[in-house]
Amino acid sequence: MPNNHSSPVTRMAGSVAELRLAAQTARAAGKSIGVVPTMGALHAGHLSLVEASRRECGFTVVTIFVNPLQFAQGEDLDQYPREQEEDLRKLAGAGADLAFTPADEDVYPEGFSTFVEVTGLTNVLEGRTRPEHFRGVTTIVLKLFNMVQPDVAYFGQKDFQQARVIRRMALDLNVPIEIRMQPIIRDADGLALSSRNAYLSADQRRQGLALSGSLRAATQMFATGETNAAAILDCMREVFQAVPEIEMDYLALVDPDSLLAVSEVDADVVALVAAKVGDVRLIDNARLGDAFPS
Ligand code: AMP
């Protein structure tokens, strides 16, 4: 449905009742609803999802909620950047219609005891290092889907495994929402935008370029005809070895649907990397057949 925004103001809904009323009003006016789930500290990556929703839906809801359930003990829940005023300004600039900013106690009321768990896809990659993480993600995302009841939901390829897990959940649970994955937005030097980049010092930021550097090396090697996964992984590992300060977590070349490691690659295979720079955990990925920015 073509977009037809008359107001540059992003309204705010703090409660589920306000959200439902706004969504019902939009639907009654014949608008399709797009949702962009986020944890705030918005950057151009998030805003690209808002743009996609604006292009394709009549009413765009952005949810901002730092979801405690997807952080393990000792992770950065308390430090996670919270910049609500700035976020709302960015959303108004991007033309989002509604920002939904629920409180923790409204999302997880006393006695909360229902969880959504996707098996299989969550046992690998991020799921190995962060065993409880995806259960927290799928639980909040299904809750947000039920609250907003959108037609389309937008996720970034930046969290490739997350988008795959959510697509699986939607299929398995007959969720009548189209799941769309949008490309990764990067800084000019190649670093994938992330709210967590704000934690990096200038030196760490340079070290963090090992992630995108290893992906660039992998896509270049594939472009010159290499299809042996072990050879490509060796080349990616060398990029990390040149930056001893960085602690690599995993490097993988996987089938985009099963997320299982492959031994021979094709253009659809996805290279994924995760590493820690100081205390900051970064992730990135690239489809081997895509042109990687130089
Ligand atoms: P987050 O706030 O980190 O939970 O991210 C909210 C959504 O934005 C997720 O679907 C992410 O995959 C997506 N996202 C985060 N960083 C980027 C990026 N650099 N490019 C595109 N999408 C992104």
mmCIF file of C-alpha atoms and ligand atoms in Angstrom:
data_model
loop_
_atom_site.group_PDB
_atom_site.id
_atom_site.type_symbol
_atom_site.label_atom_id
_atom_site.label_comp_id
_atom_site.label_asym_id
_atom_site.label_seq_id
_atom_site.Cartn_x
_atom_site.Cartn_y
_atom_site.Cartn_z
ATOM 1 C CA MET A 1 0.000 0.000 0.000
ATOM 2 C CA PRO A 2 1.498 3.419 -0.869
ATOM 3 C CA ASN A 3 2.633 5.521 2.020
ATOM 4 C CA ASN A 4 0.833 8.726 2.727
ATOM 5 C CA HIS A 5 2.260 10.483 5.753
ATOM 6 C CA SER A 6 0.693 13.766 6.645
ATOM 7 C CA SER A 7 2.496 14.323 9.946
ATOM 8 C CA PRO A 8 6.260 14.370 10.640
ATOM 9 C CA VAL A 9 5.609 13.670 14.329
ATOM 10 C CA THR A 10 6.297 10.267 15.813
ATOM 11 C CA ARG A 11 3.719 9.600 18.501
ATOM 12 C CA MET A 12 4.659 7.667 21.590
ATOM 13 C CA ALA A 13 2.795 4.819 23.217
ATOM 14 C CA GLY A 14 3.994 3.727 26.647
ATOM 15 C CA SER A 15 1.233 1.217 27.300
ATOM 16 C CA VAL A 16 -0.132 -1.713 25.323
ATOM 17 C CA ALA A 17 -3.593 -0.112 25.415
ATOM 18 C CA GLU A 18 -2.299 3.076 23.721
ATOM 19 C CA LEU A 19 -0.414 0.998 21.175
ATOM 20 C CA ARG A 20 -3.462 -1.100 20.325
ATOM 21 C CA LEU A 21 -5.647 1.952 19.930
ATOM 22 C CA ALA A 22 -3.187 3.613 17.535
ATOM 23 C CA ALA A 23 -2.739 0.393 15.529
ATOM 24 C CA GLN A 24 -6.497 -0.205 15.356
ATOM 25 C CA THR A 25 -7.060 3.342 14.152
ATOM 26 C CA ALA A 26 -4.444 2.897 11.415
ATOM 27 C CA ARG A 27 -5.956 -0.408 10.361
ATOM 28 C CA ALA A 28 -9.470 1.061 10.308
ATOM 29 C CA ALA A 29 -8.114 3.713 7.944
ATOM 30 C CA GLY A 30 -7.057 0.888 5.617
ATOM 31 C CA LYS A 31 -3.324 1.081 6.371
ATOM 32 C CA SER A 32 -1.064 -1.936 6.556
ATOM 33 C CA ILE A 33 1.175 -2.037 9.635
ATOM 34 C CA GLY A 34 4.941 -2.561 9.688
ATOM 35 C CA VAL A 35 6.891 -3.126 12.894
ATOM 36 C CA VAL A 36 10.591 -2.590 13.579
ATOM 37 C CA PRO A 37 11.613 -4.168 16.893
ATOM 38 C CA THR A 38 14.683 -2.496 18.471
ATOM 39 C CA MET A 39 16.463 -2.014 21.764
ATOM 40 C CA GLY A 40 16.952 1.700 21.067
ATOM 41 C CA ALA A 41 20.221 3.689 20.818
ATOM 42 C CA LEU A 42 19.153 4.003 17.226
ATOM 43 C CA HIS A 43 21.556 4.349 14.317
ATOM 44 C CA ALA A 44 21.326 4.314 10.537
ATOM 45 C CA GLY A 45 20.943 0.512 10.542
ATOM 46 C CA HIS A 46 17.724 0.760 12.548
ATOM 47 C CA LEU A 47 16.555 3.693 10.438
ATOM 48 C CA SER A 48 17.039 1.670 7.251
ATOM 49 C CA LEU A 49 14.462 -0.770 8.628
ATOM 50 C CA VAL A 50 12.113 2.156 9.313
ATOM 51 C CA GLU A 51 12.601 3.319 5.712
ATOM 52 C CA ALA A 52 11.792 -0.153 4.380
ATOM 53 C CA SER A 53 8.618 -0.243 6.452
ATOM 54 C CA ARG A 54 7.624 3.233 5.287
ATOM 55 C CA ARG A 55 8.086 2.171 1.677
ATOM 56 C CA GLU A 56 5.971 -0.936 2.056
ATOM 57 C CA CYS A 57 3.449 -0.244 4.828
ATOM 58 C CA GLY A 58 1.032 2.569 5.611
ATOM 59 C CA PHE A 59 1.810 2.748 9.330
ATOM 60 C CA THR A 60 5.210 2.107 10.909
ATOM 61 C CA VAL A 61 5.603 1.155 14.566
ATOM 62 C CA VAL A 62 9.091 1.094 16.098
ATOM 63 C CA THR A 63 9.365 -0.712 19.405
ATOM 64 C CA ILE A 64 12.107 0.340 21.809
ATOM 65 C CA PHE A 65 12.659 -2.090 24.637
ATOM 66 C CA VAL A 66 15.913 -3.286 26.195
ATOM 67 C CA ASN A 67 14.798 -6.841 26.815
ATOM 68 C CA PRO A 68 16.279 -8.198 30.053
ATOM 69 C CA LEU A 69 15.349 -11.743 29.072
ATOM 70 C CA GLN A 70 17.909 -11.898 26.268
ATOM 71 C CA PHE A 71 20.873 -10.816 28.411
ATOM 72 C CA ALA A 72 22.706 -13.398 30.524
ATOM 73 C CA GLN A 73 24.160 -12.634 33.967
ATOM 74 C CA GLY A 74 27.339 -10.623 33.489
ATOM 75 C CA GLU A 75 26.347 -9.280 30.068
ATOM 76 C CA ASP A 76 25.815 -5.576 29.388
ATOM 77 C CA LEU A 77 22.131 -5.123 30.343
ATOM 78 C CA ASP A 78 22.880 -2.337 32.847
ATOM 79 C CA GLN A 79 25.347 -0.521 30.595
ATOM 80 C CA TYR A 80 23.287 -0.883 27.414
ATOM 81 C CA PRO A 81 22.860 2.659 26.010
ATOM 82 C CA ARG A 82 19.437 4.191 26.646
ATOM 83 C CA GLU A 83 18.832 7.388 24.689
ATOM 84 C CA GLN A 84 15.080 7.749 24.446
ATOM 85 C CA GLU A 85 14.861 11.453 23.651
ATOM 86 C CA GLU A 86 17.492 11.218 20.949
ATOM 87 C CA ASP A 87 15.818 8.079 19.573
ATOM 88 C CA LEU A 88 12.455 9.818 19.290
ATOM 89 C CA ARG A 89 14.057 12.704 17.433
ATOM 90 C CA LYS A 90 15.663 10.251 14.969
ATOM 91 C CA LEU A 91 12.389 8.407 14.501
ATOM 92 C CA ALA A 92 10.559 11.647 13.747
ATOM 93 C CA GLY A 93 13.250 12.444 11.157
ATOM 94 C CA ALA A 94 12.812 9.001 9.610
ATOM 95 C CA GLY A 95 9.028 9.359 9.519
ATOM 96 C CA ALA A 96 8.067 6.536 11.873
ATOM 97 C CA ASP A 97 4.441 6.856 12.954
ATOM 98 C CA LEU A 98 4.566 5.406 16.435
ATOM 99 C CA ALA A 99 7.268 4.591 18.997
ATOM 100 C CA PHE A 100 6.231 1.924 21.487
ATOM 101 C CA THR A 101 8.298 2.192 24.660
ATOM 102 C CA PRO A 102 6.870 -0.203 27.236
ATOM 103 C CA ALA A 103 8.112 -0.490 30.818
ATOM 104 C CA ASP A 104 9.777 -3.703 32.022
ATOM 105 C CA GLU A 105 6.948 -4.450 34.480
ATOM 106 C CA ASP A 106 4.308 -4.169 31.750
ATOM 107 C CA VAL A 107 6.155 -6.585 29.490
ATOM 108 C CA TYR A 108 7.087 -9.037 32.246
ATOM 109 C CA PRO A 109 4.475 -8.702 34.980
ATOM 110 C CA GLU A 110 4.861 -10.491 38.296
ATOM 111 C CA GLY A 111 4.411 -14.220 37.766
ATOM 112 C CA PHE A 112 5.459 -14.199 34.103
ATOM 113 C CA SER A 113 6.230 -17.809 33.201
ATOM 114 C CA THR A 114 5.732 -18.441 29.471
ATOM 115 C CA PHE A 115 8.644 -18.718 27.040
ATOM 116 C CA VAL A 116 9.068 -19.366 23.339
ATOM 117 C CA GLU A 117 11.938 -21.607 22.319
ATOM 118 C CA VAL A 118 13.089 -22.477 18.820
ATOM 119 C CA THR A 119 15.281 -25.581 18.898
ATOM 120 C CA GLY A 120 18.038 -26.579 16.476
ATOM 121 C CA LEU A 121 18.838 -23.239 14.858
ATOM 122 C CA THR A 122 19.562 -21.814 18.311
ATOM 123 C CA ASN A 123 22.171 -24.423 19.281
ATOM 124 C CA VAL A 124 24.867 -23.081 16.969
ATOM 125 C CA LEU A 125 26.897 -19.862 16.534
ATOM 126 C CA GLU A 126 25.465 -17.203 18.914
ATOM 127 C CA GLY A 127 23.464 -19.872 20.728
ATOM 128 C CA ARG A 128 26.646 -21.685 21.784
ATOM 129 C CA THR A 129 28.184 -18.657 23.415
ATOM 130 C CA ARG A 130 24.864 -17.222 24.653
ATOM 131 C CA PRO A 131 22.716 -20.277 25.475
ATOM 132 C CA GLU A 132 19.694 -18.375 26.888
ATOM 133 C CA HIS A 133 19.811 -15.525 24.398
ATOM 134 C CA PHE A 134 17.454 -16.692 21.654
ATOM 135 C CA ARG A 135 14.794 -17.853 24.083
ATOM 136 C CA GLY A 136 14.695 -14.265 25.344
ATOM 137 C CA VAL A 137 14.580 -12.922 21.781
ATOM 138 C CA THR A 138 11.803 -15.175 20.519
ATOM 139 C CA THR A 139 9.741 -14.624 23.661
ATOM 140 C CA ILE A 140 9.869 -10.828 23.377
ATOM 141 C CA VAL A 141 9.406 -10.816 19.601
ATOM 142 C CA LEU A 142 6.296 -12.997 19.760
ATOM 143 C CA LYS A 143 4.941 -10.785 22.552
ATOM 144 C CA LEU A 144 5.607 -7.665 20.459
ATOM 145 C CA PHE A 145 3.956 -9.332 17.468
ATOM 146 C CA ASN A 146 0.874 -10.033 19.597
ATOM 147 C CA MET A 147 0.812 -6.495 20.923
ATOM 148 C CA VAL A 148 1.280 -4.706 17.577
ATOM 149 C CA GLN A 149 -0.335 -7.308 15.279
ATOM 150 C CA PRO A 150 1.588 -6.037 12.262
ATOM 151 C CA ASP A 151 1.386 -7.259 8.683
ATOM 152 C CA VAL A 152 5.138 -7.116 8.158
ATOM 153 C CA ALA A 153 8.097 -7.202 10.574
ATOM 154 C CA TYR A 154 11.548 -5.908 9.641
ATOM 155 C CA PHE A 155 14.835 -7.320 10.908
ATOM 156 C CA GLY A 156 18.456 -6.626 9.992
ATOM 157 C CA GLN A 157 20.818 -9.099 8.375
ATOM 158 C CA LYS A 158 23.305 -7.812 10.974
ATOM 159 C CA ASP A 159 21.703 -10.395 13.280
ATOM 160 C CA PHE A 160 21.412 -13.054 10.597
ATOM 161 C CA GLN A 161 20.851 -15.977 12.941
ATOM 162 C CA GLN A 162 18.221 -13.993 14.856
ATOM 163 C CA ALA A 163 16.282 -13.275 11.641
ATOM 164 C CA ARG A 164 16.426 -16.974 10.732
ATOM 165 C CA VAL A 165 15.267 -18.049 14.191
ATOM 166 C CA ILE A 166 12.362 -15.597 14.065
ATOM 167 C CA ARG A 167 11.356 -16.749 10.607
ATOM 168 C CA ARG A 168 11.350 -20.345 11.916
ATOM 169 C CA MET A 169 9.222 -19.332 14.908
ATOM 170 C CA ALA A 170 6.722 -17.518 12.677
ATOM 171 C CA LEU A 171 6.432 -20.559 10.395
ATOM 172 C CA ASP A 172 6.173 -23.065 13.225
ATOM 173 C CA LEU A 173 3.589 -21.112 15.234
ATOM 174 C CA ASN A 174 1.448 -19.953 12.261
ATOM 175 C CA VAL A 175 2.182 -16.309 12.965
ATOM 176 C CA PRO A 176 0.456 -14.414 10.125
ATOM 177 C CA ILE A 177 3.232 -11.846 9.749
ATOM 178 C CA GLU A 178 5.685 -11.520 6.906
ATOM 179 C CA ILE A 179 9.283 -11.478 8.134
ATOM 180 C CA ARG A 180 11.628 -9.337 5.999
ATOM 181 C CA MET A 181 15.397 -9.118 6.380
ATOM 182 C CA GLN A 182 17.182 -5.930 5.324
ATOM 183 C CA PRO A 183 20.881 -5.487 4.395
ATOM 184 C CA ILE A 184 23.592 -4.531 6.880
ATOM 185 C CA ILE A 185 24.403 -0.830 7.113
ATOM 186 C CA ARG A 186 28.111 -0.155 7.656
ATOM 187 C CA ASP A 187 30.313 2.797 8.483
ATOM 188 C CA ALA A 188 32.561 4.028 5.674
ATOM 189 C CA ASP A 189 35.461 1.885 6.987
ATOM 190 C CA GLY A 190 33.347 -1.282 6.858
ATOM 191 C CA LEU A 191 32.448 -1.666 10.558
ATOM 192 C CA ALA A 192 28.823 -2.803 10.817
ATOM 193 C CA LEU A 193 26.764 -0.247 12.735
ATOM 194 C CA SER A 194 25.803 -1.450 16.199
ATOM 195 C CA SER A 195 24.537 0.243 19.340
ATOM 196 C CA ARG A 196 27.445 -1.500 21.097
ATOM 197 C CA ASN A 197 30.025 0.331 18.946
ATOM 198 C CA ALA A 198 29.504 3.247 21.360
ATOM 199 C CA TYR A 199 31.489 1.242 23.957
ATOM 200 C CA LEU A 200 34.611 1.080 21.742
ATOM 201 C CA SER A 201 37.667 3.321 22.201
ATOM 202 C CA ALA A 202 39.311 4.630 19.022
ATOM 203 C CA ASP A 203 41.914 1.826 19.193
ATOM 204 C CA GLN A 204 39.305 -0.838 19.798
ATOM 205 C CA ARG A 205 37.254 0.478 16.924
ATOM 206 C CA ARG A 206 40.253 -0.027 14.617
ATOM 207 C CA GLN A 207 40.770 -3.522 16.025
ATOM 208 C CA GLY A 208 37.084 -4.266 15.426
ATOM 209 C CA LEU A 209 37.690 -3.847 11.710
ATOM 210 C CA ALA A 210 39.072 -7.409 11.773
ATOM 211 C CA LEU A 211 35.467 -8.619 11.590
ATOM 212 C CA SER A 212 34.508 -6.821 8.397
ATOM 213 C CA GLY A 213 38.070 -7.343 7.072
ATOM 214 C CA SER A 214 37.737 -11.102 7.410
ATOM 215 C CA LEU A 215 34.373 -11.026 5.618
ATOM 216 C CA ARG A 216 35.784 -8.883 2.841
ATOM 217 C CA ALA A 217 38.632 -11.400 2.445
ATOM 218 C CA ALA A 218 36.124 -14.273 2.299
ATOM 219 C CA THR A 219 33.925 -12.639 -0.356
ATOM 220 C CA GLN A 220 36.988 -11.682 -2.419
ATOM 221 C CA MET A 221 38.345 -15.205 -2.272
ATOM 222 C CA PHE A 222 34.972 -16.588 -3.364
ATOM 223 C CA ALA A 223 34.798 -14.033 -6.194
ATOM 224 C CA THR A 224 38.129 -15.291 -7.528
ATOM 225 C CA GLY A 225 36.808 -18.853 -7.691
ATOM 226 C CA GLU A 226 37.656 -20.477 -4.344
ATOM 227 C CA THR A 227 34.896 -22.803 -3.164
ATOM 228 C CA ASN A 228 36.702 -24.778 -0.473
ATOM 229 C CA ALA A 229 35.368 -23.704 2.911
ATOM 230 C CA ALA A 230 38.508 -24.646 4.843
ATOM 231 C CA ALA A 231 40.662 -22.474 2.567
ATOM 232 C CA ILE A 232 38.345 -19.493 2.997
ATOM 233 C CA LEU A 233 38.189 -19.958 6.784
ATOM 234 C CA ASP A 234 42.016 -20.068 6.923
ATOM 235 C CA CYS A 235 42.171 -16.789 5.091
ATOM 236 C CA MET A 236 39.599 -15.232 7.463
ATOM 237 C CA ARG A 237 41.534 -16.507 10.473
ATOM 238 C CA GLU A 238 44.702 -14.843 9.187
ATOM 239 C CA VAL A 239 42.944 -11.480 9.275
ATOM 240 C CA PHE A 240 42.201 -12.034 12.982
ATOM 241 C CA GLN A 241 45.720 -13.270 13.701
ATOM 242 C CA ALA A 242 47.053 -9.917 12.502
ATOM 243 C CA VAL A 243 45.118 -8.222 15.334
ATOM 244 C CA PRO A 244 46.239 -10.010 18.542
ATOM 245 C CA GLU A 245 44.178 -7.720 20.794
ATOM 246 C CA ILE A 246 40.965 -9.192 19.456
ATOM 247 C CA GLU A 247 39.585 -12.412 20.906
ATOM 248 C CA MET A 248 37.831 -14.369 18.192
ATOM 249 C CA ASP A 249 34.773 -16.351 19.253
ATOM 250 C CA TYR A 250 33.801 -18.060 16.013
ATOM 251 C CA LEU A 251 34.263 -17.986 12.251
ATOM 252 C CA ALA A 252 31.807 -20.009 10.216
ATOM 253 C CA LEU A 253 30.596 -20.655 6.681
ATOM 254 C CA VAL A 254 27.046 -21.921 6.864
ATOM 255 C CA ASP A 255 24.046 -22.896 4.812
ATOM 256 C CA PRO A 256 21.653 -19.921 5.039
ATOM 257 C CA ASP A 257 18.647 -22.063 5.981
ATOM 258 C CA SER A 258 20.012 -24.755 8.270
ATOM 259 C CA LEU A 259 22.886 -22.630 9.660
ATOM 260 C CA LEU A 260 25.016 -25.775 9.483
ATOM 261 C CA ALA A 261 28.655 -25.555 8.436
ATOM 262 C CA VAL A 262 29.411 -26.382 4.800
ATOM 263 C CA SER A 263 32.597 -27.793 3.316
ATOM 264 C CA GLU A 264 32.027 -26.407 -0.198
ATOM 265 C CA VAL A 265 30.601 -22.918 -0.636
ATOM 266 C CA ASP A 266 28.298 -21.232 -3.143
ATOM 267 C CA ALA A 267 27.027 -17.667 -3.464
ATOM 268 C CA ASP A 268 24.256 -18.191 -0.891
ATOM 269 C CA VAL A 269 26.560 -19.423 1.841
ATOM 270 C CA VAL A 270 26.874 -16.958 4.711
ATOM 271 C CA ALA A 271 30.144 -16.175 6.465
ATOM 272 C CA LEU A 272 29.632 -15.237 10.101
ATOM 273 C CA VAL A 273 32.082 -13.900 12.667
ATOM 274 C CA ALA A 274 31.926 -13.004 16.347
ATOM 275 C CA ALA A 275 34.737 -11.595 18.463
ATOM 276 C CA LYS A 276 35.438 -9.634 21.613
ATOM 277 C CA VAL A 277 37.357 -6.396 21.576
ATOM 278 C CA GLY A 278 38.062 -5.722 25.250
ATOM 279 C CA ASP A 279 34.699 -6.396 26.897
ATOM 280 C CA VAL A 280 32.699 -5.580 23.786
ATOM 281 C CA ARG A 281 31.290 -8.475 21.805
ATOM 282 C CA LEU A 282 30.831 -7.749 18.098
ATOM 283 C CA ILE A 283 29.192 -9.831 15.372
ATOM 284 C CA ASP A 284 29.066 -9.474 11.602
ATOM 285 C CA ASN A 285 28.302 -11.539 8.518
ATOM 286 C CA ALA A 286 28.150 -11.505 4.738
ATOM 287 C CA ARG A 287 26.641 -13.606 2.002
ATOM 288 C CA LEU A 288 29.563 -14.799 -0.102
ATOM 289 C CA GLY A 289 27.917 -13.855 -3.391
ATOM 290 C CA ASP A 290 27.248 -10.245 -2.362
ATOM 291 C CA ALA A 291 29.586 -7.423 -3.253
ATOM 292 C CA PHE A 292 31.339 -6.414 -0.031
ATOM 293 C CA PRO A 293 32.189 -2.708 0.281
ATOM 294 C CA SER A 294 35.924 -2.163 -0.289
HETATM 295 P P1 AMP B 1 18.936 -4.057 18.153
HETATM 296 O O1 AMP B 1 18.448 -2.719 18.595
HETATM 297 O O2 AMP B 1 20.412 -4.189 18.175
HETATM 298 O O3 AMP B 1 18.208 -5.189 18.816
HETATM 299 O O4 AMP B 1 18.562 -4.163 16.609
HETATM 300 C C1 AMP B 1 17.246 -3.967 16.160
HETATM 301 C C2 AMP B 1 17.169 -4.369 14.703
HETATM 302 O O5 AMP B 1 18.064 -3.573 13.940
HETATM 303 C C3 AMP B 1 17.571 -5.827 14.466
HETATM 304 O O6 AMP B 1 16.703 -6.402 13.508
HETATM 305 C C4 AMP B 1 18.966 -5.691 13.948
HETATM 306 O O7 AMP B 1 19.378 -6.781 13.127
HETATM 307 C C5 AMP B 1 18.873 -4.411 13.149
HETATM 308 N N1 AMP B 1 20.201 -3.830 12.951
HETATM 309 C C6 AMP B 1 21.149 -3.610 13.901
HETATM 310 N N2 AMP B 1 22.278 -3.132 13.335
HETATM 311 C C7 AMP B 1 22.046 -3.059 12.011
HETATM 312 C C8 AMP B 1 22.828 -2.667 10.872
HETATM 313 N N3 AMP B 1 24.090 -2.244 11.006
HETATM 314 N N4 AMP B 1 22.259 -2.728 9.650
HETATM 315 C C9 AMP B 1 20.976 -3.174 9.489
HETATM 316 N N5 AMP B 1 20.191 -3.558 10.522
HETATM 317 C C10 AMP B 1 20.713 -3.511 11.759
#
